Amino acid sequence: MSEITRRGFVKGAALVAPLAFTPFTMTQTSSAPRYDVVIVGAGHNSLITGCYLAKAGFKCLVLEGRPMIGGGTKTAQLTLAGFHHDVCSSIHARIQANPLMQNNELNLREYGLEYIYPDPIYHIAFPDGSYITKWRDFDRTCEEIAKYSKKDAETWRRMATEADAIRPIVNQVEYTPIGFGKTLAERLAEHPQGRMWQRRMAMSKWDVLHQNFEDERTMVAMMPPFPKELTGSYSGFSAYPSKTEEVPQPKGGSGMIALALSGFFEAHGGEILVNKPAEHLIVENGKCVGVECADGSSYRAEKAVLSTVHIKQLVNMAPRDLWPQDFLEGVKTFNTGNASFNSHFATTEPLKFPVKGGTIVPVHISNIQSCKRALRYESELTLGEFHVEEPVLHIVQTSVADPTRAPAGMHTIRVLCEQAVYDLPDGGPARWAEIKAEVAEAHLKAVQRIAPNLTDDKILARFSTSPVDIEQMNAAMWHGSCHSGTDGPAQAGALRPVPGWSQHRMPIPGLYQTGGTTHPGGGVSGGPGRNAAVVMLKDFGTSIEEVLSKKG
């Protein structure tokens, strides 16, 4: 695999070397450098927090355990030189509603971040040859729906209009730290249609879809990329379409957001060290005052330590008696969610799908076959079952919209399955080494059934990662889960990550937490990062508004 360099501190992907954690010790280095804030992990959320803190004038250090920054927003040459694959995330939709982007608070375009908006948005290919293509042009999407049901097309339009009117309220809640503003219920109570939406949001996605639409294909069109949390309560809002749905991707790869953030961070005096996996929190007189790394080096913080370590690991970085029992119980019961399995391909041509009048070459493709299959998908997750037959896949070919991702005329394809099981029956995690090739081949065959132009001779190289590989590549992806925990009502809002500890302040004074285990959850939203900055800046005697009023 080719080396990837950027600003000297990105030395190479080195993606599959495992991380090791040793028991806690109180070893300290008296001559260790001191900073105002030491940040553990260089995912996009922790980098966002660091950017606001650095802009405020605080001396900040980021310690990244891997050779490459970015966390879930990394791009690397996984197959062949010149083919740039997103290691985890590809869609940067949610972050577009973040004030960080909406108000251009950090001017990341100046640091190389540019977004591409693929069109169409999604192509859903059904086994009988029918299909629905969702376009940026909302009217064109409605025409797709009308092919099967004019009534559904009218309903689709009505539901989108109604949901878009309430969507800003949902965004305000996501991008406000818990306790720093009105709750969703309080905001809805002030809205003319608030009571109606209280019921709609409390419903299950399954019920909303079946109460409003008559054609099954219309219902499935609201399920990509994966039919998760279909029957659970408080999933109803995700059943509503939007007139402004997009699937933006950074030009050059998902990792460009991490590089842009690091550029801003360093330009404002921040420092980043890679290959520095943090092992222990340094706690003195009951306060977290620094971090000790696996190589024995330690780094002191005058004001605070900010962690983006998964909370399942965080509690092992300090003596157990420093964590309240209710916090430990909350971590124990935290549901980390299902695991993922990825296959990346370097190809001589993209996937092509037959449509009326020719073929279509979309960036995002779903193969959800039916409502019945979607419901079975959810039950298999609940039961911890993993089957290679009829896999539900999200297929992404970012090079279709961004030619910089592959050599001229070539393409990158990613096949993502989020239905994997980390601890397999009859062998546990170790069994993944035995079945990985079989699973990857089954997923490829499923893709070839709906896009037969991808014959084996058009595949130049491939690279697959099992849940075990994913965890080894990024320890924050606990047991191969990319989203830092499920998003159901038991782990949302004031209950994330643990009831009583949802404001980014952890039980050990001086320790803060960000990342997907905190509100508003996983994915590329930047919400946990900006929200943590709001809390920390307040605790440091200033505010994000005051910081943003400064030039530069």
Coordinates of C-alpha atoms in Angstrom, one line a residue:
M1 CA 0.0 0.0 0.0
S2 CA 1.3 3.4 -0.9
E3 CA 2.4 6.0 1.6
I4 CA 0.3 9.0 2.1
T5 CA 1.9 12.2 3.3
R6 CA 0.5 15.5 4.5
R7 CA 2.3 18.2 6.6
G8 CA 4.9 15.8 7.8
F9 CA 2.7 14.2 10.6
V10 CA 0.8 11.9 8.3
K11 CA 3.4 9.3 7.7
G12 CA 1.3 6.4 6.2
A13 CA -1.9 4.5 6.5
A14 CA -0.5 1.5 8.5
L15 CA -4.1 0.7 8.9
V16 CA -4.2 -2.8 10.4
A17 CA -1.6 -2.7 13.2
P18 CA -3.5 -3.5 16.4
L19 CA -3.5 -1.2 19.5
A20 CA -2.6 -2.7 22.9
F21 CA -3.7 -1.4 26.2
T22 CA -1.8 -2.2 29.4
P23 CA -3.0 -1.9 33.0
F24 CA -3.2 1.5 34.6
T25 CA -0.1 2.9 36.3
M26 CA 0.6 6.3 37.9
T27 CA 3.9 6.8 36.1
Q28 CA 4.5 10.5 35.4
T29 CA 7.2 12.5 33.8
S30 CA 8.0 15.7 35.7
S31 CA 9.6 17.3 32.6
A32 CA 6.7 16.5 30.3
P33 CA 5.5 19.4 28.1
R34 CA 2.5 21.3 29.4
Y35 CA -0.5 22.6 27.5
D36 CA -3.8 24.2 28.4
V37 CA -5.7 21.3 26.9
V38 CA -4.6 17.8 25.8
I39 CA -6.9 16.1 23.3
V40 CA -6.9 12.3 23.0
G41 CA -7.7 11.3 19.4
A42 CA -7.8 13.1 16.1
G43 CA -11.2 12.3 14.8
H44 CA -13.2 15.1 13.2
N45 CA -15.1 15.9 16.4
S46 CA -12.1 16.2 18.6
L47 CA -10.4 18.3 15.9
I48 CA -13.4 20.6 15.7
T49 CA -13.3 21.1 19.5
G50 CA -9.6 21.8 19.3
C51 CA -10.1 24.3 16.5
Y52 CA -12.5 26.4 18.6
L53 CA -10.2 26.2 21.7
A54 CA -7.1 27.1 19.7
K55 CA -9.0 30.0 18.1
A56 CA -9.8 31.2 21.7
G57 CA -6.0 31.3 22.4
F58 CA -5.6 28.1 24.4
K59 CA -2.5 26.0 23.8
C60 CA -3.7 22.7 22.6
L61 CA -2.1 19.3 21.8
V62 CA -3.8 16.5 19.9
L63 CA -2.5 12.9 20.5
E64 CA -3.5 10.5 17.8
G65 CA -2.8 6.8 18.3
R66 CA -2.6 5.9 14.6
P67 CA -0.2 7.1 11.9
M68 CA -3.0 9.1 10.2
I69 CA -5.4 11.6 11.6
G70 CA -9.2 11.6 10.9
G71 CA -10.7 8.7 12.9
G72 CA -13.8 7.8 10.9
T73 CA -13.0 10.5 8.3
K74 CA -9.9 9.0 6.6
T75 CA -9.1 8.4 3.0
A76 CA -6.3 6.0 2.0
Q77 CA -4.9 4.1 -0.9
L78 CA -6.2 0.7 0.3
T79 CA -5.9 -1.2 -3.0
L80 CA -3.5 0.3 -5.5
A81 CA -1.5 3.5 -5.8
G82 CA -3.7 6.3 -7.1
F83 CA -7.0 4.8 -5.9
H84 CA -8.2 6.9 -2.9
H85 CA -10.8 5.0 -0.8
D86 CA -12.8 6.3 2.2
V87 CA -11.9 4.1 5.1
C88 CA -15.2 4.7 6.9
S89 CA -17.5 7.7 6.2
S90 CA -18.3 9.0 2.7
I91 CA -21.5 11.0 3.2
H92 CA -21.1 14.4 5.0
A93 CA -24.8 15.4 5.0
R94 CA -25.5 16.0 8.6
I95 CA -22.6 18.4 9.2
Q96 CA -24.0 20.8 6.6
A97 CA -26.7 21.8 9.2
N98 CA -24.0 22.4 11.8
P99 CA -23.4 26.2 12.5
L100 CA -19.7 25.3 11.8
M101 CA -20.6 24.9 8.2
Q102 CA -23.8 27.0 7.9
N103 CA -22.1 30.1 9.3
N104 CA -18.6 29.3 7.9
E105 CA -17.3 29.6 11.5
L106 CA -13.8 28.1 10.7
N107 CA -13.5 29.0 7.0
L108 CA -12.5 25.5 6.2
R109 CA -12.6 26.1 2.5
E110 CA -9.5 28.2 2.9
Y111 CA -7.8 25.0 4.3
G112 CA -8.8 22.8 1.3
L113 CA -12.3 21.6 2.1
E114 CA -14.6 21.6 -0.9
Y115 CA -17.8 19.6 -1.2
I116 CA -19.2 17.8 -4.2
Y117 CA -23.0 17.1 -4.4
P118 CA -23.6 13.9 -6.4
D119 CA -26.7 13.6 -8.5
P120 CA -28.6 11.3 -8.3
I121 CA -28.7 11.0 -4.6
Y122 CA -29.6 7.3 -4.4
H123 CA -30.5 4.5 -6.7
I124 CA -32.5 1.6 -5.3
A125 CA -32.4 -1.5 -7.5
F126 CA -35.1 -4.1 -6.9
P127 CA -34.8 -7.8 -7.7
D128 CA -37.6 -7.7 -10.4
G129 CA -35.7 -5.0 -12.4
S130 CA -37.8 -2.1 -11.1
Y131 CA -36.0 0.8 -9.5
I132 CA -36.4 4.2 -7.8
T133 CA -33.8 6.9 -8.3
K134 CA -33.8 9.8 -5.9
W135 CA -32.5 13.1 -7.5
R136 CA -31.4 16.5 -6.2
D137 CA -34.4 17.8 -8.2
F138 CA -37.2 17.1 -5.8
D139 CA -39.8 17.2 -8.6
R140 CA -37.9 14.6 -10.5
T141 CA -37.8 12.3 -7.4
C142 CA -41.6 12.7 -7.1
E143 CA -41.9 11.6 -10.8
E144 CA -40.0 8.4 -9.9
I145 CA -42.4 7.7 -7.1
A146 CA -45.4 8.4 -9.4
K147 CA -44.3 5.6 -11.7
Y148 CA -45.7 3.2 -9.2
S149 CA -48.2 5.3 -7.3
K150 CA -49.4 8.8 -8.0
K151 CA -51.0 8.9 -4.5
D152 CA -47.6 8.1 -3.0
A153 CA -45.9 10.9 -5.0
E154 CA -48.5 13.4 -3.6
T155 CA -47.9 12.0 -0.1
W156 CA -44.2 12.2 -0.5
R157 CA -44.4 15.8 -1.5
R158 CA -46.8 16.6 1.4
M159 CA -44.6 14.8 4.0
A160 CA -41.5 16.6 2.8
T161 CA -43.1 20.0 3.0
E162 CA -44.3 19.3 6.5
A163 CA -41.1 17.8 7.8
D164 CA -38.9 20.5 6.3
A165 CA -40.9 23.1 8.3
I166 CA -39.9 21.4 11.5
R167 CA -36.4 20.3 10.6
P168 CA -34.7 23.4 11.8
I169 CA -36.0 22.7 15.3
V170 CA -34.4 19.2 15.2
N171 CA -31.1 20.7 14.0
Q172 CA -31.1 23.3 16.8
V173 CA -31.4 20.5 19.4
E174 CA -28.6 18.5 17.8
Y175 CA -26.2 21.4 17.8
T176 CA -26.9 22.6 21.3
P177 CA -25.3 20.9 24.3
I178 CA -27.6 19.2 26.7
G179 CA -28.9 21.7 29.2
F180 CA -27.7 24.7 27.2
G181 CA -31.0 25.3 25.5
K182 CA -34.6 24.2 25.3
T183 CA -35.3 20.5 24.8
L184 CA -37.0 19.2 21.7
A185 CA -40.3 18.8 23.6
E186 CA -40.1 22.4 24.8
R187 CA -39.3 23.7 21.3
L188 CA -42.2 21.7 19.8
A189 CA -44.6 23.0 22.4
E190 CA -43.9 26.5 21.0
H191 CA -44.6 25.4 17.4
P192 CA -48.1 25.6 15.9
Q193 CA -47.8 21.9 14.8
G194 CA -45.8 20.8 17.7
R195 CA -48.3 18.5 19.3
M196 CA -48.8 16.7 16.0
W197 CA -45.1 16.2 15.7
Q198 CA -44.7 15.0 19.2
R199 CA -46.8 12.0 18.2
R200 CA -45.2 11.5 14.8
M201 CA -41.7 11.5 16.2
A202 CA -42.6 9.1 19.0
M203 CA -44.0 6.6 16.4
S204 CA -41.9 3.9 14.7
K205 CA -40.5 4.5 11.2
W206 CA -42.3 1.3 10.2
D207 CA -45.7 2.6 11.3
V208 CA -45.2 6.0 9.6
L209 CA -44.3 4.4 6.3
H210 CA -47.2 2.0 6.3
Q211 CA -49.7 4.6 7.4
N212 CA -48.8 7.0 4.6
F213 CA -47.7 5.0 1.6
E214 CA -49.3 2.3 -0.5
D215 CA -46.5 1.0 -2.7
E216 CA -43.7 -1.0 -1.0
R217 CA -41.1 0.5 -3.2
T218 CA -41.9 3.9 -2.0
M219 CA -41.4 2.7 1.6
V220 CA -38.1 1.1 0.8
A221 CA -36.9 4.4 -0.8
M222 CA -37.0 5.9 2.7
M223 CA -34.8 3.2 4.2
P224 CA -31.3 3.7 2.6
P225 CA -28.5 3.4 3.4
F226 CA -29.7 0.7 5.9
P227 CA -33.1 -0.2 7.4
K228 CA -32.1 0.3 11.0
E229 CA -34.5 1.0 14.0
L230 CA -37.6 0.4 11.8
T231 CA -39.9 -0.8 14.6
G232 CA -38.5 1.1 17.6
S233 CA -40.2 4.0 19.1
Y234 CA -39.0 7.6 18.4
S235 CA -37.8 6.7 14.9
G236 CA -40.8 8.2 13.1
F237 CA -39.1 11.4 11.9
S238 CA -36.6 9.4 9.8
A239 CA -39.5 8.2 7.7
Y240 CA -40.1 11.7 6.4
P241 CA -38.5 12.8 3.1
S242 CA -36.9 16.2 2.5
K243 CA -36.9 18.5 -0.4
T244 CA -33.3 19.3 0.2
E245 CA -31.8 15.8 0.7
E246 CA -28.2 15.6 -0.4
V247 CA -25.2 13.2 -0.1
P248 CA -22.3 15.7 -0.1
Q249 CA -18.7 14.2 -0.3
P250 CA -15.5 16.1 0.2
K251 CA -13.5 16.5 -3.0
G252 CA -10.4 14.3 -2.7
G253 CA -12.0 12.1 0.0
S254 CA -13.6 12.1 3.4
G255 CA -10.2 12.6 4.9
M256 CA -10.1 16.2 3.5
I257 CA -12.2 17.4 6.4
A258 CA -9.6 16.1 8.9
L259 CA -6.8 17.8 6.9
A260 CA -8.7 21.1 6.7
L261 CA -9.4 21.0 10.4
S262 CA -5.8 20.2 11.2
G263 CA -4.7 23.1 9.0
F264 CA -6.9 25.5 10.9
F265 CA -5.8 24.0 14.2
E266 CA -2.1 24.3 13.4
A267 CA -2.5 27.8 12.0
H268 CA -3.8 28.8 15.4
G269 CA -1.0 27.3 17.4
G270 CA -2.3 23.8 17.9
E271 CA 0.1 20.8 17.8
I272 CA -0.6 17.3 16.6
L273 CA 1.4 14.1 17.4
V274 CA 0.6 10.8 15.7
N275 CA 1.6 7.3 16.7
K276 CA 0.8 8.3 20.3
P277 CA -1.9 5.9 21.6
A278 CA -3.0 7.2 25.1
E279 CA -3.0 4.5 27.7
H280 CA -3.7 6.2 31.0
L281 CA -5.2 9.3 32.4
I282 CA -2.9 11.1 34.9
V283 CA -5.0 12.0 37.9
E284 CA -3.7 14.1 40.8
N285 CA -5.6 15.2 43.8
G286 CA -8.8 13.9 42.2
K287 CA -8.3 15.9 39.0
C288 CA -7.3 14.8 35.5
V289 CA -4.2 16.7 34.7
G290 CA -2.7 14.8 31.7
V291 CA -2.3 11.7 29.6
E292 CA 0.4 8.9 29.5
C293 CA 1.0 7.3 26.2
A294 CA 2.0 3.7 25.3
D295 CA 5.6 4.7 24.7
G296 CA 5.9 6.1 28.2
S297 CA 5.7 9.7 27.3
S298 CA 3.3 11.9 29.1
Y299 CA 1.6 15.2 28.4
R300 CA 0.2 17.6 31.0
A301 CA -2.8 19.8 30.7
E302 CA -3.3 23.0 32.8
K303 CA -7.0 23.2 32.2
A304 CA -8.4 20.0 30.9
V305 CA -8.1 16.7 29.0
L306 CA -10.6 16.1 26.2
S307 CA -11.2 12.4 25.3
T308 CA -12.7 10.9 22.1
V309 CA -11.8 7.4 23.4
H310 CA -14.8 5.1 23.3
I311 CA -16.4 5.1 26.8
K312 CA -16.0 1.3 27.0
Q313 CA -12.2 2.0 26.9
L314 CA -12.2 5.2 28.8
V315 CA -13.2 3.6 32.1
N316 CA -10.1 1.4 31.9
M317 CA -7.7 4.4 31.7
A318 CA -8.1 5.4 35.3
P319 CA -8.6 3.5 38.6
R320 CA -12.1 2.1 38.9
D321 CA -12.8 3.9 42.2
L322 CA -12.6 7.2 40.4
W323 CA -15.7 6.4 38.5
P324 CA -19.1 6.6 40.2
Q325 CA -21.0 3.3 40.3
D326 CA -23.9 4.8 38.2
F327 CA -21.4 5.9 35.5
L328 CA -19.9 2.4 35.4
E329 CA -23.3 0.9 35.1
G330 CA -24.2 3.3 32.3
V331 CA -21.1 2.3 30.4
K332 CA -21.8 -1.4 31.0
T333 CA -25.3 -1.1 29.6
F334 CA -24.2 1.2 26.7
N335 CA -25.2 -0.6 23.4
T336 CA -22.4 -0.2 21.0
G337 CA -24.5 -1.2 18.0
N338 CA -23.9 -3.6 15.2
A339 CA -20.5 -4.2 13.5
S340 CA -19.5 -3.5 9.9
F341 CA -17.9 -5.4 7.0
N342 CA -16.3 -3.4 4.2
S343 CA -14.9 -4.3 0.8
H344 CA -13.0 -1.8 -1.4
F345 CA -12.4 -2.3 -5.1
A346 CA -10.2 -0.7 -7.7
T347 CA -11.9 -1.2 -11.0
T348 CA -11.6 -0.3 -14.7
E349 CA -15.2 0.9 -14.9
P350 CA -18.1 1.9 -12.5
L351 CA -21.2 0.0 -11.7
K352 CA -23.9 0.6 -14.3
F353 CA -27.6 0.0 -13.8
P354 CA -30.3 -0.5 -16.4
V355 CA -33.0 2.1 -16.5
K356 CA -35.6 3.1 -19.0
G357 CA -33.8 4.4 -22.1
G358 CA -30.3 3.3 -21.1
T359 CA -28.2 3.0 -18.0
I360 CA -27.4 5.1 -14.9
V361 CA -24.2 5.5 -13.0
P362 CA -24.9 6.7 -9.5
V363 CA -22.6 7.2 -6.6
H364 CA -24.9 5.6 -4.0
I365 CA -26.8 2.4 -4.5
S366 CA -29.0 0.4 -2.2
N367 CA -30.1 -3.2 -2.7
I368 CA -32.8 -3.3 0.0
Q369 CA -35.1 -5.8 -1.6
S370 CA -38.4 -5.3 0.2
C371 CA -40.1 -4.3 3.5
K372 CA -40.1 -7.9 4.5
R373 CA -36.3 -8.2 4.0
A374 CA -35.9 -4.9 5.9
L375 CA -37.8 -6.2 8.8
R376 CA -35.8 -9.4 8.8
Y377 CA -32.7 -7.3 8.7
E378 CA -33.7 -5.7 12.0
S379 CA -34.6 -9.0 13.6
E380 CA -31.3 -10.6 12.6
L381 CA -29.5 -7.7 14.2
T382 CA -31.5 -8.2 17.4
L383 CA -30.8 -11.9 17.4
G384 CA -27.1 -11.4 16.6
E385 CA -27.4 -13.5 13.5
F386 CA -25.1 -13.0 10.5
H387 CA -26.0 -14.5 7.1
V388 CA -24.1 -14.1 3.8
E389 CA -27.3 -14.9 1.9
E390 CA -29.4 -11.8 0.7
P391 CA -27.0 -9.2 2.2
V392 CA -28.3 -5.7 2.7
L393 CA -25.6 -3.5 1.2
H394 CA -24.8 0.2 0.7
I395 CA -22.6 0.5 -2.4
V396 CA -20.6 3.7 -3.0
Q397 CA -18.5 4.7 -6.0
T398 CA -17.3 8.2 -5.1
S399 CA -15.1 8.4 -8.1
V400 CA -18.1 8.8 -10.3
A401 CA -18.6 12.3 -8.9
D402 CA -15.0 13.0 -8.1
P403 CA -12.4 11.8 -10.8
T404 CA -9.5 12.7 -8.5
R405 CA -10.3 9.6 -6.5
A406 CA -8.8 7.2 -9.1
P407 CA -6.5 7.3 -12.2
A408 CA -8.1 8.5 -15.4
G409 CA -10.9 6.2 -16.5
M410 CA -10.6 4.0 -13.4
H411 CA -12.9 3.9 -10.3
T412 CA -13.2 3.1 -6.7
I413 CA -16.1 1.0 -5.4
R414 CA -17.0 0.4 -1.7
V415 CA -19.4 -2.3 -0.6
L416 CA -20.5 -1.8 3.0
C417 CA -22.5 -4.2 5.2
E418 CA -23.6 -3.0 8.6
Q419 CA -25.1 -6.4 9.6
A420 CA -21.9 -8.1 10.8
V421 CA -21.5 -9.7 14.2
Y422 CA -18.2 -9.2 16.1
D423 CA -18.5 -12.3 18.3
L424 CA -19.4 -15.0 15.9
P425 CA -21.0 -18.3 17.0
D426 CA -18.6 -21.3 16.8
G427 CA -15.4 -19.5 17.1
G428 CA -15.9 -15.9 18.3
P429 CA -14.0 -13.0 16.8
A430 CA -11.1 -15.2 15.7
R431 CA -13.4 -17.0 13.2
W432 CA -13.5 -13.8 11.1
A433 CA -10.0 -14.8 9.7
E434 CA -11.5 -18.0 8.4
I435 CA -14.6 -16.6 6.8
K436 CA -13.6 -13.1 5.6
A437 CA -12.8 -14.1 2.1
E438 CA -16.1 -16.0 1.8
V439 CA -18.1 -13.0 3.1
A440 CA -16.4 -10.6 0.7
E441 CA -17.1 -12.9 -2.2
A442 CA -20.8 -13.3 -1.3
H443 CA -21.1 -9.5 -1.1
L444 CA -19.4 -9.1 -4.5
K445 CA -21.8 -11.6 -6.0
A446 CA -24.8 -9.7 -4.6
V447 CA -23.5 -6.5 -6.3
Q448 CA -22.9 -8.3 -9.6
R449 CA -26.5 -9.5 -9.6
I450 CA -27.8 -6.0 -9.8
A451 CA -24.9 -4.6 -11.8
P452 CA -23.7 -7.4 -14.1
N453 CA -21.3 -5.2 -15.9
L454 CA -18.8 -5.6 -13.0
T455 CA -17.3 -8.8 -14.2
D456 CA -14.2 -10.2 -12.3
D457 CA -11.8 -9.1 -15.1
K458 CA -12.7 -5.5 -14.4
I459 CA -11.6 -5.7 -10.8
L460 CA -7.9 -4.7 -10.5
A461 CA -7.5 -5.1 -6.7
R462 CA -9.6 -5.5 -3.6
F463 CA -9.3 -4.9 0.2
S464 CA -11.7 -6.1 2.8
T465 CA -12.1 -5.4 6.5
S466 CA -13.9 -7.6 9.0
P467 CA -15.2 -6.2 12.3
V468 CA -12.0 -7.4 13.9
D469 CA -9.9 -5.5 11.3
I470 CA -12.0 -2.4 11.8
E471 CA -11.4 -2.4 15.6
Q472 CA -7.7 -2.9 15.1
M473 CA -7.6 0.0 12.6
N474 CA -9.4 2.3 15.0
A475 CA -9.9 1.3 18.6
A476 CA -12.7 3.8 19.0
M477 CA -14.8 1.6 16.7
W478 CA -15.5 -0.8 19.5
H479 CA -16.0 -4.3 18.2
G480 CA -16.1 -3.1 14.6
S481 CA -19.0 -0.6 15.2
C482 CA -18.5 2.6 13.2
H483 CA -21.3 4.7 14.8
S484 CA -20.2 4.7 18.5
G485 CA -23.4 3.2 19.8
T486 CA -27.1 2.9 18.8
D487 CA -29.3 6.0 18.5
G488 CA -32.5 4.8 20.1
P489 CA -34.3 6.6 22.9
A490 CA -32.3 4.8 25.6
Q491 CA -29.1 6.4 24.3
A492 CA -30.2 9.8 23.0
G493 CA -30.0 13.3 24.3
A494 CA -29.6 13.5 28.0
L495 CA -29.0 9.7 28.2
R496 CA -25.9 9.8 25.9
P497 CA -23.4 8.5 26.8
V498 CA -24.6 7.9 30.4
P499 CA -27.6 9.5 32.3
G500 CA -26.3 12.4 34.4
W501 CA -23.1 12.8 32.3
S502 CA -24.4 14.1 29.0
Q503 CA -22.8 17.6 29.0
H504 CA -19.3 16.4 28.0
R505 CA -18.1 16.8 31.5
M506 CA -16.9 13.4 32.8
P507 CA -17.0 12.3 36.5
I508 CA -13.3 13.0 37.0
P509 CA -12.9 16.8 37.2
G510 CA -10.8 18.2 34.4
L511 CA -11.9 15.4 32.0
Y512 CA -14.2 16.0 29.1
Q513 CA -15.6 13.7 26.4
T514 CA -16.6 14.2 22.8
G515 CA -17.0 12.0 19.8
G516 CA -19.9 9.7 18.7
T517 CA -20.6 8.4 22.2
T518 CA -21.9 11.9 23.1
H519 CA -24.9 13.9 21.9
P520 CA -26.0 13.9 19.1
G521 CA -24.3 10.6 18.3
G522 CA -22.2 9.0 15.6
G523 CA -21.8 9.9 11.9
V524 CA -20.2 13.0 10.4
S525 CA -22.2 15.7 12.0
G526 CA -19.5 17.6 14.0
G527 CA -22.2 18.0 16.6
P528 CA -20.3 16.4 19.5
G529 CA -17.2 18.4 18.6
R530 CA -18.9 21.8 18.5
N531 CA -21.1 21.1 21.5
A532 CA -18.0 20.1 23.6
A533 CA -16.4 23.3 22.6
V534 CA -19.4 25.3 23.8
V535 CA -19.2 23.6 27.2
M536 CA -15.5 23.9 27.6
L537 CA -15.3 27.5 26.6
K538 CA -18.0 28.3 29.1
D539 CA -16.1 26.5 31.8
F540 CA -13.0 28.4 30.8
G541 CA -14.7 31.7 31.3
T542 CA -15.6 32.7 27.8
S543 CA -18.1 31.7 25.1
I544 CA -18.2 30.4 21.6
E545 CA -19.9 33.7 20.5
E546 CA -17.0 35.7 22.0
V547 CA -14.4 33.4 20.3
L548 CA -16.1 33.7 16.9
S549 CA -16.2 37.5 17.2
K550 CA -12.4 37.5 17.0
K551 CA -10.8 37.9 13.6
G552 CA -8.6 35.2 12.2

